[in-house]
Amino acid sequence: MQNDCLKEMEKYAEENNIPIMEKKGINFLCEFIRKNDIKKILEIGTAIGYSAIKMALVDDDINVVSIERNQDRYIEAVKNIKKCKLEDRITLILSDALNIDLEDKYDMIFIDAAKGQYINFFNHYEKNLLDDGIIVSDNMNFHGLTKDVDKIENKNLRQLVTKINDYIEFLKNHEKYDTKFYKVGDGIAITYKKDMINV
Ligand code: SAH
Ligand code: MG
């Protein structure tokens, strides 16, 4: 039932050009969630709810809050979450993530929204991270483009990729956090508070 639902979502995403996580990337993330006993997740960028549903299915006591600014995608996500019977554990918020403030603290904050805004998302939601929590960022390779920015001819694309590279530098040089970069999927970064890296 849930598997059928996920398959349909993968098809819908492909047909409608919705950039859901790559299979290898989401599987890696789900395994990470399982191994590290992550229970409370905040996601920035729901799209149609694919990654939120995948993460919630890792364990019965996982709860996900996910923010999406595009109304059509939000509506599609609401439908999908109902179909998968996960409405008790996945809460969706229709808003620009930078226009709202949340009170709760989370084990994991998953950033997978506008690529040019990652530094802003990080700074805005850092306060919502538990001390032993992690921040996960998707698309750090951006289809392999982050290595050769100068060769990108399209100006908008070059600017976007430059911003992703700025974010990578921001993570590498952050005084309070350490980051590990994984070449899985479209590139995933996992960021820990510095004093917590070995716990
Ligand atoms: N995590 C999803 C894919 C998200 S795609 C999955 O893997 O299934 C990125 C989504 O982020 C898009 O749907 C886009 O509308 C949304 N988005 C981009 N910027 C945003 C912002 N500032 N606030 C909320 N959502 C945003
Ligand atoms: Mg992504």
Coordinates of C-alpha atoms and ligand atoms in Angstrom, one line a residue:
M1 CA 0.0 0.0 0.0
Q2 CA 2.6 2.5 1.1
N3 CA 5.0 1.1 -1.5
D4 CA 2.4 1.6 -4.3
C5 CA 2.0 5.1 -3.0
L6 CA 5.7 5.8 -3.2
K7 CA 6.0 4.4 -6.7
E8 CA 3.2 6.6 -7.8
M9 CA 5.0 9.6 -6.3
E10 CA 8.2 8.8 -8.1
K11 CA 6.3 8.6 -11.4
Y12 CA 4.5 11.9 -10.7
A13 CA 7.7 13.6 -9.8
E14 CA 9.4 12.5 -13.0
E15 CA 6.5 13.5 -15.2
N16 CA 6.1 16.9 -13.5
N17 CA 9.8 17.7 -13.1
I18 CA 9.7 17.8 -9.4
P19 CA 13.2 17.4 -7.9
I20 CA 12.6 14.7 -5.3
M21 CA 15.7 13.1 -3.7
E22 CA 17.6 10.6 -5.7
K23 CA 17.0 7.0 -4.6
K24 CA 20.6 6.4 -3.3
G25 CA 20.5 9.7 -1.4
I26 CA 17.2 9.1 0.3
N27 CA 18.2 5.5 1.2
F28 CA 21.4 6.7 2.7
L29 CA 19.5 9.3 4.7
C30 CA 16.9 6.8 5.9
E31 CA 19.7 4.5 7.0
F32 CA 21.4 7.3 8.8
I33 CA 18.1 8.2 10.6
R34 CA 17.7 4.6 11.7
K35 CA 21.2 4.1 12.9
N36 CA 21.3 7.3 14.9
D37 CA 17.8 6.9 16.4
I38 CA 16.6 10.2 15.0
K39 CA 13.0 10.8 15.9
K40 CA 12.1 14.5 15.4
I41 CA 12.7 15.9 12.0
L42 CA 12.2 19.3 10.5
E43 CA 12.3 19.5 6.7
I44 CA 12.7 22.6 4.6
G45 CA 11.3 21.9 1.1
T46 CA 8.4 19.3 1.1
A47 CA 7.7 19.3 -2.6
I48 CA 5.1 16.5 -2.9
G49 CA 6.0 14.8 0.4
Y50 CA 8.3 12.1 -0.9
S51 CA 11.3 12.4 1.4
A52 CA 9.0 13.3 4.4
I53 CA 7.1 10.0 3.8
K54 CA 10.3 8.0 3.3
M55 CA 11.8 9.4 6.5
A56 CA 8.6 8.8 8.5
L57 CA 8.5 5.2 7.4
V58 CA 11.9 4.4 8.9
D59 CA 10.2 4.0 12.4
D60 CA 6.7 4.3 13.9
D61 CA 7.8 6.9 16.4
I62 CA 9.4 9.3 14.0
N63 CA 7.6 12.7 13.5
V64 CA 8.3 15.1 10.7
V65 CA 7.4 18.7 10.3
S66 CA 7.9 19.9 6.7
I67 CA 7.6 23.4 5.2
E68 CA 6.7 24.1 1.5
R69 CA 6.0 27.5 -0.1
N70 CA 4.4 26.3 -3.3
Q71 CA 0.7 25.8 -2.9
D72 CA 0.2 23.2 -5.6
R73 CA 3.0 21.0 -4.3
Y74 CA 1.7 21.5 -0.7
I75 CA -1.8 20.3 -1.8
E76 CA -0.2 17.3 -3.6
A77 CA 1.8 16.5 -0.4
V78 CA -1.3 16.6 1.8
K79 CA -3.0 14.1 -0.5
N80 CA 0.0 11.8 -0.6
I81 CA 0.5 11.8 3.2
K82 CA -3.2 10.9 3.7
K83 CA -2.9 8.1 1.1
C84 CA 0.1 6.7 3.1
K85 CA -1.9 7.2 6.4
L86 CA 0.8 9.3 7.9
E87 CA -1.1 12.4 8.7
D88 CA -0.7 11.8 12.4
R89 CA 3.1 11.9 12.1
I90 CA 3.8 14.3 9.3
T91 CA 2.8 18.0 9.8
L92 CA 2.9 20.2 6.7
I93 CA 3.3 24.0 6.8
L94 CA 2.4 26.1 3.7
S95 CA 4.8 29.0 3.9
D96 CA 8.1 30.4 2.9
A97 CA 10.4 28.9 5.4
L98 CA 12.2 32.2 5.9
N99 CA 8.9 33.9 6.9
I100 CA 8.1 31.8 9.9
D101 CA 9.6 31.0 13.2
L102 CA 9.2 27.7 14.9
E103 CA 9.7 27.1 18.7
D104 CA 10.4 23.4 18.8
K105 CA 13.8 21.8 18.7
Y106 CA 14.7 18.9 16.4
D107 CA 17.1 15.9 16.2
M108 CA 17.5 16.7 12.5
I109 CA 16.9 19.6 10.2
F110 CA 16.9 18.6 6.6
I111 CA 17.5 21.5 4.1
D112 CA 16.3 20.7 0.6
A113 CA 14.7 23.9 -0.7
A114 CA 15.9 26.9 -2.8
K115 CA 19.6 26.3 -3.4
G116 CA 20.6 29.9 -3.3
Q117 CA 19.2 30.3 0.2
Y118 CA 21.0 27.6 2.1
I119 CA 23.0 29.9 4.3
N120 CA 19.8 31.8 5.2
F121 CA 18.0 28.6 6.0
F122 CA 20.9 27.4 8.2
N123 CA 21.1 30.7 10.1
H124 CA 17.3 30.9 10.5
Y125 CA 16.8 27.4 11.8
E126 CA 20.0 26.7 13.7
K127 CA 18.2 27.7 16.9
N128 CA 15.8 24.8 16.4
L129 CA 18.5 22.2 16.6
L130 CA 19.0 20.1 19.7
D131 CA 22.5 20.0 21.1
D132 CA 23.2 16.6 19.7
G133 CA 21.2 17.2 16.6
I134 CA 22.4 17.4 13.0
I135 CA 21.7 19.5 9.9
V136 CA 21.5 17.6 6.6
S137 CA 21.8 19.5 3.3
D138 CA 21.0 18.0 0.0
N139 CA 22.3 18.8 -3.5
M140 CA 25.8 19.7 -2.5
N141 CA 27.1 18.4 -5.9
F142 CA 24.2 20.0 -7.9
H143 CA 24.4 17.5 -10.7
G144 CA 28.2 17.6 -10.7
L145 CA 28.3 21.3 -11.5
T146 CA 29.9 22.6 -8.2
K147 CA 33.4 21.5 -9.3
D148 CA 33.6 23.5 -12.5
V149 CA 31.7 26.7 -11.9
D150 CA 33.8 28.8 -14.4
K151 CA 32.8 26.5 -17.2
I152 CA 29.1 27.2 -16.8
E153 CA 27.9 29.5 -19.5
N154 CA 24.4 30.3 -18.3
K155 CA 24.7 33.2 -15.9
N156 CA 21.8 32.4 -13.6
L157 CA 23.0 28.8 -13.3
R158 CA 26.5 30.0 -12.6
Q159 CA 25.3 32.3 -9.9
L160 CA 23.2 29.5 -8.3
V161 CA 26.1 27.1 -8.3
T162 CA 28.4 29.8 -6.9
K163 CA 25.9 30.1 -4.0
I164 CA 26.1 26.4 -3.4
N165 CA 29.8 26.6 -3.3
D166 CA 29.6 29.6 -0.9
Y167 CA 27.4 27.4 1.4
I168 CA 30.0 24.6 1.2
E169 CA 32.7 27.1 2.3
F170 CA 30.4 28.4 5.0
L171 CA 30.0 24.9 6.4
K172 CA 33.7 24.1 6.1
N173 CA 34.7 27.3 7.9
H174 CA 31.9 27.4 10.6
E175 CA 33.4 27.9 14.0
K176 CA 30.6 26.1 15.8
Y177 CA 30.0 23.2 13.5
D178 CA 31.8 20.4 11.7
T179 CA 30.6 18.9 8.5
K180 CA 31.1 15.7 6.6
F181 CA 30.4 15.6 2.9
Y182 CA 29.1 12.4 1.3
K183 CA 29.2 11.8 -2.5
V184 CA 26.0 9.9 -2.4
G185 CA 22.9 10.9 -4.5
D186 CA 23.3 14.5 -5.5
G187 CA 25.8 15.1 -2.6
I188 CA 24.7 15.2 1.0
A189 CA 26.3 17.2 3.8
I190 CA 25.9 16.2 7.5
T191 CA 26.7 19.0 10.0
Y192 CA 27.2 18.5 13.7
K193 CA 27.8 20.9 16.6
K194 CA 31.5 20.8 17.1
D195 CA 31.6 19.4 20.6
M196 CA 29.2 16.6 19.6
I197 CA 31.0 15.1 16.7
N198 CA 32.0 12.0 18.6
V199 CA 28.9 11.2 20.6
Ligands
SAH1 N1 12.5 17.2 -0.1 C1 11.7 16.9 -1.3 C2 12.2 17.7 -2.5 C3 12.1 19.2 -2.3 S1 12.3 20.1 -3.8 C4 11.9 15.4 -1.6 O1 13.0 14.9 -1.7 O2 10.9 14.7 -1.8 C5 12.5 21.7 -3.2 C6 11.2 22.3 -2.7 O3 11.5 23.4 -1.9 C7 10.3 22.9 -3.8 O4 9.1 22.2 -3.8 C8 10.2 24.4 -3.5 O5 8.9 24.9 -3.8 C9 10.5 24.4 -2.1 N2 11.1 25.7 -1.6 C10 12.1 26.4 -2.2 N3 12.3 27.5 -1.4 C11 11.5 27.4 -0.3 C12 11.3 28.3 0.8 N4 12.1 29.4 0.9 N5 10.4 27.9 1.7 C13 9.7 26.8 1.6 N6 9.8 26.0 0.5 C14 10.7 26.3 -0.4
MG2 MG 17.2 17.9 -3.2

